[in-house]
PDB file of C-alpha atoms in Angstrom:
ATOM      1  CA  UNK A   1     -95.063  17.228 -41.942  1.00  0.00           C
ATOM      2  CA  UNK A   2     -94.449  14.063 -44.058  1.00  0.00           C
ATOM      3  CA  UNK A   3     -91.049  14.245 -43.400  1.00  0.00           C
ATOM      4  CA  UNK A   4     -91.507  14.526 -39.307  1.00  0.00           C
ATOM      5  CA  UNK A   5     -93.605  11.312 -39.670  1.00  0.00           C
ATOM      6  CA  UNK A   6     -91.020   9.612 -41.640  1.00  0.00           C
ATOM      7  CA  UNK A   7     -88.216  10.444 -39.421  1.00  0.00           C
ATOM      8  CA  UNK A   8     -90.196   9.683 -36.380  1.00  0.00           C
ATOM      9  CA  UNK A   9     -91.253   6.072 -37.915  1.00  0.00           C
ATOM     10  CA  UNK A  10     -87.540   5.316 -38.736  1.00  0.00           C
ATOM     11  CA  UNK A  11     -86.595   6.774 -35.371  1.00  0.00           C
ATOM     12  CA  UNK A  12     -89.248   3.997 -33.835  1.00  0.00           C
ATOM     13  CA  UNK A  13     -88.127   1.538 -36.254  1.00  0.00           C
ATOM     14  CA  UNK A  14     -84.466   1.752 -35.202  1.00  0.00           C
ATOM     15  CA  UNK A  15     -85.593   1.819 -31.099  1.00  0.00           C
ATOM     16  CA  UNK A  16     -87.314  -1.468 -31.771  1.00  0.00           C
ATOM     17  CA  UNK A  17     -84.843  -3.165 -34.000  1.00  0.00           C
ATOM     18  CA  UNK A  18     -81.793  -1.449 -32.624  1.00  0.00           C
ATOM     19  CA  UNK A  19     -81.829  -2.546 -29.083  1.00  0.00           C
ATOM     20  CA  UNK A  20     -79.504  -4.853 -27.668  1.00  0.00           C
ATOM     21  CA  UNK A  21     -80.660  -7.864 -25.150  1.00  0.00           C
ATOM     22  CA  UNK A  22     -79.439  -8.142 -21.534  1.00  0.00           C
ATOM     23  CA  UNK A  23     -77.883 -10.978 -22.861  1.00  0.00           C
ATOM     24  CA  UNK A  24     -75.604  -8.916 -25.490  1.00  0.00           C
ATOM     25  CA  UNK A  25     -75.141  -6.106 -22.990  1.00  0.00           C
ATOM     26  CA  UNK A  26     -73.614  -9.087 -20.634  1.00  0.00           C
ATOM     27  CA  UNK A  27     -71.704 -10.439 -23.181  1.00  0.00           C
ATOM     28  CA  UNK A  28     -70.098  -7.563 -24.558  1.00  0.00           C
ATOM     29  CA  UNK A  29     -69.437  -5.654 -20.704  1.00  0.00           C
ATOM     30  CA  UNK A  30     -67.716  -9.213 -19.728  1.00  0.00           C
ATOM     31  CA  UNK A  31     -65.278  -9.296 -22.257  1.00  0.00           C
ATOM     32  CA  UNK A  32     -64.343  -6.148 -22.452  1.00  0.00           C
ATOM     33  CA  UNK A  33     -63.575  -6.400 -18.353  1.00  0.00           C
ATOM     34  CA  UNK A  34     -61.710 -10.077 -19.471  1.00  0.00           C
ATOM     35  CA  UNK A  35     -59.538  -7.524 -22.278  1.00  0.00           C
ATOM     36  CA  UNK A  36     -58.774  -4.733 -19.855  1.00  0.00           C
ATOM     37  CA  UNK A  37     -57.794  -7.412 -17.286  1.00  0.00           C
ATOM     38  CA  UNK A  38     -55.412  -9.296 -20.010  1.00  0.00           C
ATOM     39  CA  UNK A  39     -54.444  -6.220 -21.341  1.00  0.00           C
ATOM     40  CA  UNK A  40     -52.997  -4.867 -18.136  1.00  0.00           C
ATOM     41  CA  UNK A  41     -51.527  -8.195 -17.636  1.00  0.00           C
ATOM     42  CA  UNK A  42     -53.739  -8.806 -14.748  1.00  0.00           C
ATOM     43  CA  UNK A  43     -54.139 -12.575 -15.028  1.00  0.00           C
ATOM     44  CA  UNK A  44     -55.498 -12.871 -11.526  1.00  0.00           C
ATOM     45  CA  UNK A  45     -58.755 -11.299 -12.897  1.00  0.00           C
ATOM     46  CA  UNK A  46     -58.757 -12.222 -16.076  1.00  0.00           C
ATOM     47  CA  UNK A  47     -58.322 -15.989 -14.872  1.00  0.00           C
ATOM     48  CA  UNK A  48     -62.075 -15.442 -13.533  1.00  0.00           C
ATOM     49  CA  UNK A  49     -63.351 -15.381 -16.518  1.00  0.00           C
ATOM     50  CA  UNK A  50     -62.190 -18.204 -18.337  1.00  0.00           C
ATOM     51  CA  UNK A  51     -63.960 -21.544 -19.333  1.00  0.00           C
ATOM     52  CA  UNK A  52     -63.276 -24.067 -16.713  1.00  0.00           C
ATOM     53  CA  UNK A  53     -62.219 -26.643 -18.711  1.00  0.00           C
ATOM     54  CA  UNK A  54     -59.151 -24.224 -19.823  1.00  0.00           C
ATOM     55  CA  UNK A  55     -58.226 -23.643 -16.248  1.00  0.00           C
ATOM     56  CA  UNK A  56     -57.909 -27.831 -16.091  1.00  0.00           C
ATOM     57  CA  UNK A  57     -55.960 -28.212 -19.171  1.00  0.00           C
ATOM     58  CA  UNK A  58     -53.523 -25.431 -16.946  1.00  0.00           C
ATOM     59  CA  UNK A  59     -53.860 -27.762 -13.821  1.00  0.00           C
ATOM     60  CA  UNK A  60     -55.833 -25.200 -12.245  1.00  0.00           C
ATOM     61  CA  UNK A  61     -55.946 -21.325 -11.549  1.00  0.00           C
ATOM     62  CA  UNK A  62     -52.557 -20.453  -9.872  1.00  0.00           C
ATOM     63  CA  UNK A  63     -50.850 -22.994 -13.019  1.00  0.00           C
ATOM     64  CA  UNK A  64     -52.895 -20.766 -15.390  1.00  0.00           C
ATOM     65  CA  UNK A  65     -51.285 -17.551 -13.662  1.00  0.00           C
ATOM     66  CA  UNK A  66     -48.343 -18.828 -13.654  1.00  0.00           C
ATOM     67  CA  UNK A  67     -47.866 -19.911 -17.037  1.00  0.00           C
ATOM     68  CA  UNK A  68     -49.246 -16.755 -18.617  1.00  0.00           C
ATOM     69  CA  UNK A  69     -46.833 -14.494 -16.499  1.00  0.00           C
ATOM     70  CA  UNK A  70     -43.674 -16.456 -18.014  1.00  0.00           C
ATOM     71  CA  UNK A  71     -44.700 -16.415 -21.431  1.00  0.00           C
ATOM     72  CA  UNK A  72     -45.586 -12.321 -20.965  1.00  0.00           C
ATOM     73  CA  UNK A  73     -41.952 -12.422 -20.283  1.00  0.00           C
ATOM     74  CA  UNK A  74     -40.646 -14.558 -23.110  1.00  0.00           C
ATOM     75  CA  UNK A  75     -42.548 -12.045 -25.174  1.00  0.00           C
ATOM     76  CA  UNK A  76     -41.174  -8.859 -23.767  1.00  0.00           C
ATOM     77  CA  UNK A  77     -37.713 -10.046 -23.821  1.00  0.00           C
ATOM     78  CA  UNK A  78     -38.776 -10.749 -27.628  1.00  0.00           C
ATOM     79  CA  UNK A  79     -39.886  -7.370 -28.007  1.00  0.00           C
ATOM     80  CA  UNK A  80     -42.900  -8.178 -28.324  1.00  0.00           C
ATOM     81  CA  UNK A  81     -45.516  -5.565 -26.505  1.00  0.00           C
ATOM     82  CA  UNK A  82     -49.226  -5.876 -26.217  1.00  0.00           C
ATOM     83  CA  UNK A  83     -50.164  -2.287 -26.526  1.00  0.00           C
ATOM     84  CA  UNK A  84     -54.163  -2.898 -27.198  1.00  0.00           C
ATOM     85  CA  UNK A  85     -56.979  -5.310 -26.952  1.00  0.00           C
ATOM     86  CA  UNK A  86     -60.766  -4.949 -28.947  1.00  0.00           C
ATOM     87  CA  UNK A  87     -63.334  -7.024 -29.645  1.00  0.00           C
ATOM     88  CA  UNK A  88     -65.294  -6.700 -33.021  1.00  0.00           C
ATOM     89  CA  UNK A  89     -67.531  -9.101 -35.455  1.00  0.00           C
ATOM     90  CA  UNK A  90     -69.826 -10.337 -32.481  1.00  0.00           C
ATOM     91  CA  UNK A  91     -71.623 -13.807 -34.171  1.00  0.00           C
ATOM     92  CA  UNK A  92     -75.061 -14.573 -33.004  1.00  0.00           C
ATOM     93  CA  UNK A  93     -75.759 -16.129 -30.430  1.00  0.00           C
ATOM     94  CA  UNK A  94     -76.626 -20.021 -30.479  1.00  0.00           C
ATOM     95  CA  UNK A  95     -78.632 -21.718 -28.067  1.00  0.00           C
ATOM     96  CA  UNK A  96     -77.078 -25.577 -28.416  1.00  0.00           C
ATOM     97  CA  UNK A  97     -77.110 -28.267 -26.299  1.00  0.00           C
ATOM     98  CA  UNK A  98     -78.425 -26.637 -22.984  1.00  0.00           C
ATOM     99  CA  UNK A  99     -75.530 -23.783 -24.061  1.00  0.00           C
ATOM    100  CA  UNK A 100     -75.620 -20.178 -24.770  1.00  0.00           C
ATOM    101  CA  UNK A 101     -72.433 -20.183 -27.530  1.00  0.00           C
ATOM    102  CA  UNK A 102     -70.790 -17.415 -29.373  1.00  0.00           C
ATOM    103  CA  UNK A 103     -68.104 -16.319 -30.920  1.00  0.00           C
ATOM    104  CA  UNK A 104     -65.847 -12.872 -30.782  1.00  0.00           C
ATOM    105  CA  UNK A 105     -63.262 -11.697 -32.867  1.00  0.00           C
ATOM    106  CA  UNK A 106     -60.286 -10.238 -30.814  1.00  0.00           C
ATOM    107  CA  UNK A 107     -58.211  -7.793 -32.037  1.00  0.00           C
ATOM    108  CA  UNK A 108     -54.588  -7.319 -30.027  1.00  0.00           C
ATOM    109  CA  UNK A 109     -52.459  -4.370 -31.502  1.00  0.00           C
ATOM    110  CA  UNK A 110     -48.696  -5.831 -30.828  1.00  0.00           C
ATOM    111  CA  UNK A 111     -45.920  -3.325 -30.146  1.00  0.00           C
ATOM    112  CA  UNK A 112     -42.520  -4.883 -32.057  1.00  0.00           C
ATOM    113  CA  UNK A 113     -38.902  -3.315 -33.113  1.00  0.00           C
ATOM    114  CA  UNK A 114     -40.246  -3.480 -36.398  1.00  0.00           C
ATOM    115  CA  UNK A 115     -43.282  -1.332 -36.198  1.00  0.00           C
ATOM    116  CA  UNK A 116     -47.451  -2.157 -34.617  1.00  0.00           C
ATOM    117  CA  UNK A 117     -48.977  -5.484 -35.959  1.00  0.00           C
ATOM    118  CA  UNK A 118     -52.840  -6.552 -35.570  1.00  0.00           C
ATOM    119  CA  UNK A 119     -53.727  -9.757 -34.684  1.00  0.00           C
ATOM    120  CA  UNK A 120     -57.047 -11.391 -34.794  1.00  0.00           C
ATOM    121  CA  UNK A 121     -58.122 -14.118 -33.068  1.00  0.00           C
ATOM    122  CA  UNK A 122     -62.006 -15.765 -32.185  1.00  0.00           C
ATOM    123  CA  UNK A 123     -62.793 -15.767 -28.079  1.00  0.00           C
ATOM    124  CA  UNK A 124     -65.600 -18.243 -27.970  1.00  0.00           C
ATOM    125  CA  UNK A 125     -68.311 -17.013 -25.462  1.00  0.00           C
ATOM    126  CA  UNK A 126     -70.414 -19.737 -23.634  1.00  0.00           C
ATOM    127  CA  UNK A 127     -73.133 -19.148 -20.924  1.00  0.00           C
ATOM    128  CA  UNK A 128     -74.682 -21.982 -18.837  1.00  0.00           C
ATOM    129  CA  UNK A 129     -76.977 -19.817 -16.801  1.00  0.00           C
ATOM    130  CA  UNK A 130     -78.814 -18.155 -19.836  1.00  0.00           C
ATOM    131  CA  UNK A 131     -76.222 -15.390 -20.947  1.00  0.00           C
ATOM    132  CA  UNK A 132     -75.613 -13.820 -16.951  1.00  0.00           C
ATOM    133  CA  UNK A 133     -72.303 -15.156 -16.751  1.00  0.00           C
ATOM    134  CA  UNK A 134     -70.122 -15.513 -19.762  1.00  0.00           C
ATOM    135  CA  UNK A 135     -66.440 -17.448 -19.931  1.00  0.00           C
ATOM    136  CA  UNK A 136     -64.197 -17.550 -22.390  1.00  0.00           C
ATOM    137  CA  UNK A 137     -61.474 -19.370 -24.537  1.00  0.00           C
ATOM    138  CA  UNK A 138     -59.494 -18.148 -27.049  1.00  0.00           C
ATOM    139  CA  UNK A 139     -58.384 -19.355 -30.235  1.00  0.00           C
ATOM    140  CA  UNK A 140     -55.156 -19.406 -31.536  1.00  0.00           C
ATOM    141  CA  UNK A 141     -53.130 -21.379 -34.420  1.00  0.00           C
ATOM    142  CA  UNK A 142     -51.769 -23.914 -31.841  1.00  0.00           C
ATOM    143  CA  UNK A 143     -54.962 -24.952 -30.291  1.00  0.00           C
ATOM    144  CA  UNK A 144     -57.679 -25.225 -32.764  1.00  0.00           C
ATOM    145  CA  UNK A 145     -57.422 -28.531 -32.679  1.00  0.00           C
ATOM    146  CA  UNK A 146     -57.528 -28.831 -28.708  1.00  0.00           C
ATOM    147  CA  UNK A 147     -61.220 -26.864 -28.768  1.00  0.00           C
ATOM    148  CA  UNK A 148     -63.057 -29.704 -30.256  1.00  0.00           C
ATOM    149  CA  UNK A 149     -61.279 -31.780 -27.560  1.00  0.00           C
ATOM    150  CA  UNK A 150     -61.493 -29.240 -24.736  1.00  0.00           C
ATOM    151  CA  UNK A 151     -64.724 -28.572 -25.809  1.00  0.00           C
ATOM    152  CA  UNK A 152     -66.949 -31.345 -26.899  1.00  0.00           C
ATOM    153  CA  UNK A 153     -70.615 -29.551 -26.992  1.00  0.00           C
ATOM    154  CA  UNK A 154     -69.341 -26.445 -29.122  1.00  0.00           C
ATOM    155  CA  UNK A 155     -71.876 -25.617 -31.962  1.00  0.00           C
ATOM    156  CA  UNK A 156     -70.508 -27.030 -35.439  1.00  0.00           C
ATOM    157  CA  UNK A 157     -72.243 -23.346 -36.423  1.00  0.00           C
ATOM    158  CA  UNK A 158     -69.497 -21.319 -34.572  1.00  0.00           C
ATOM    159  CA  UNK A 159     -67.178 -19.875 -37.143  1.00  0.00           C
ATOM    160  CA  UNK A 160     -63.417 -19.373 -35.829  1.00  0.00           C
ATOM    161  CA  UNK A 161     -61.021 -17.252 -37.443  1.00  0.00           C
ATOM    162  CA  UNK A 162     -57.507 -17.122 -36.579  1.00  0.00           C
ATOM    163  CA  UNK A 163     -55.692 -14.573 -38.853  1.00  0.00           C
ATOM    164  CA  UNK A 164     -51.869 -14.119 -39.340  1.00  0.00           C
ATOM    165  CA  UNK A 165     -50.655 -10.611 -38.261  1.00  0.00           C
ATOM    166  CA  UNK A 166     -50.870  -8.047 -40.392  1.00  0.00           C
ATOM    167  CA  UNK A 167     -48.654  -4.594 -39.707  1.00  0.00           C
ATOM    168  CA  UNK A 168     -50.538  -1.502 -39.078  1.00  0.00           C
ATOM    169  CA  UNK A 169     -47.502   1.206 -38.387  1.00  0.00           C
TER     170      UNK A 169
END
């Protein structure tokens, strides 16, 4: 009997603790849609769900588009092949400066001649309208000095990570 009520208690414990916000759920379904989108190269989704102020640095939408289908084919006739996209390490989430803010790693599994490499990269998450609608902007080597200037209310508290490839296969 005293182990019924102990399992039930952690059982309790764990529905209580364990449950994710509307907020997370929102979060986590939108950029896993954004991943799917990039990863089947369908940047005329995936556009949707970027921060705004990336889609001016692009000179809008169709730019953006356009720009990411010719560098998908600069990397193909590389050899390079995106075979998989998952997101891991979810931060918390920061209420700053009128701001829901967050930060995602993103893991892209990167078919080459010489085997599978796994790159990891932050996507940071922000929500204006109190985590309904999330966009994103990732992080890589080239511009992580452009996302101070791109964006000026991110959270000093948002950790990025930007990690060379490593090879998986």
């Amino acid at each position: 009997m005293k182990q019924i009520l102990i399992f039930l208690s952690l059982f309790l414990l764990n529905s209580l603790f364990g449950q994710k916000s509307q907020i997370e759920k929102n979060l986590e379904i939108q950029i896993h849609e954004f991943g799917s989108f990039n990863q089947k190269s369908d940047f005329k989704n995936s556009v949707n769900y970027l921060h705004q102020n990336v889609i001016k640095l692009y000179g809008g939408k169709e730019n953006f588009i356009k720009n990411s289908l010719k560098s998908l084919e600069e990397y193909k006739k590389a050899g390079f092949f995106f075979d998989r996209f998952y997101y891991t390490d979810f931060s918390p989430i920061l209420k700053y400066k009128g701001e829901l803010q967050t930060a995602v790693v993103q893991n892209m599994v990167v078919k080459t001649k010489n085997g599978k490499f796994l790159s990891r990269n932050s996507i940071i998450a922000i929500s204006n309208d109190g985590g309904r609608i999330w966009k994103f902007i990732g992080v890589t080597q080239e511009n992580v000095d452009k996302i101070k200037k791109v964006l000026p209310n991110l959270s000093p508290s948002i950790k990025l990570i930007n990690e060379l490839p490593t090879k998986i296969d």
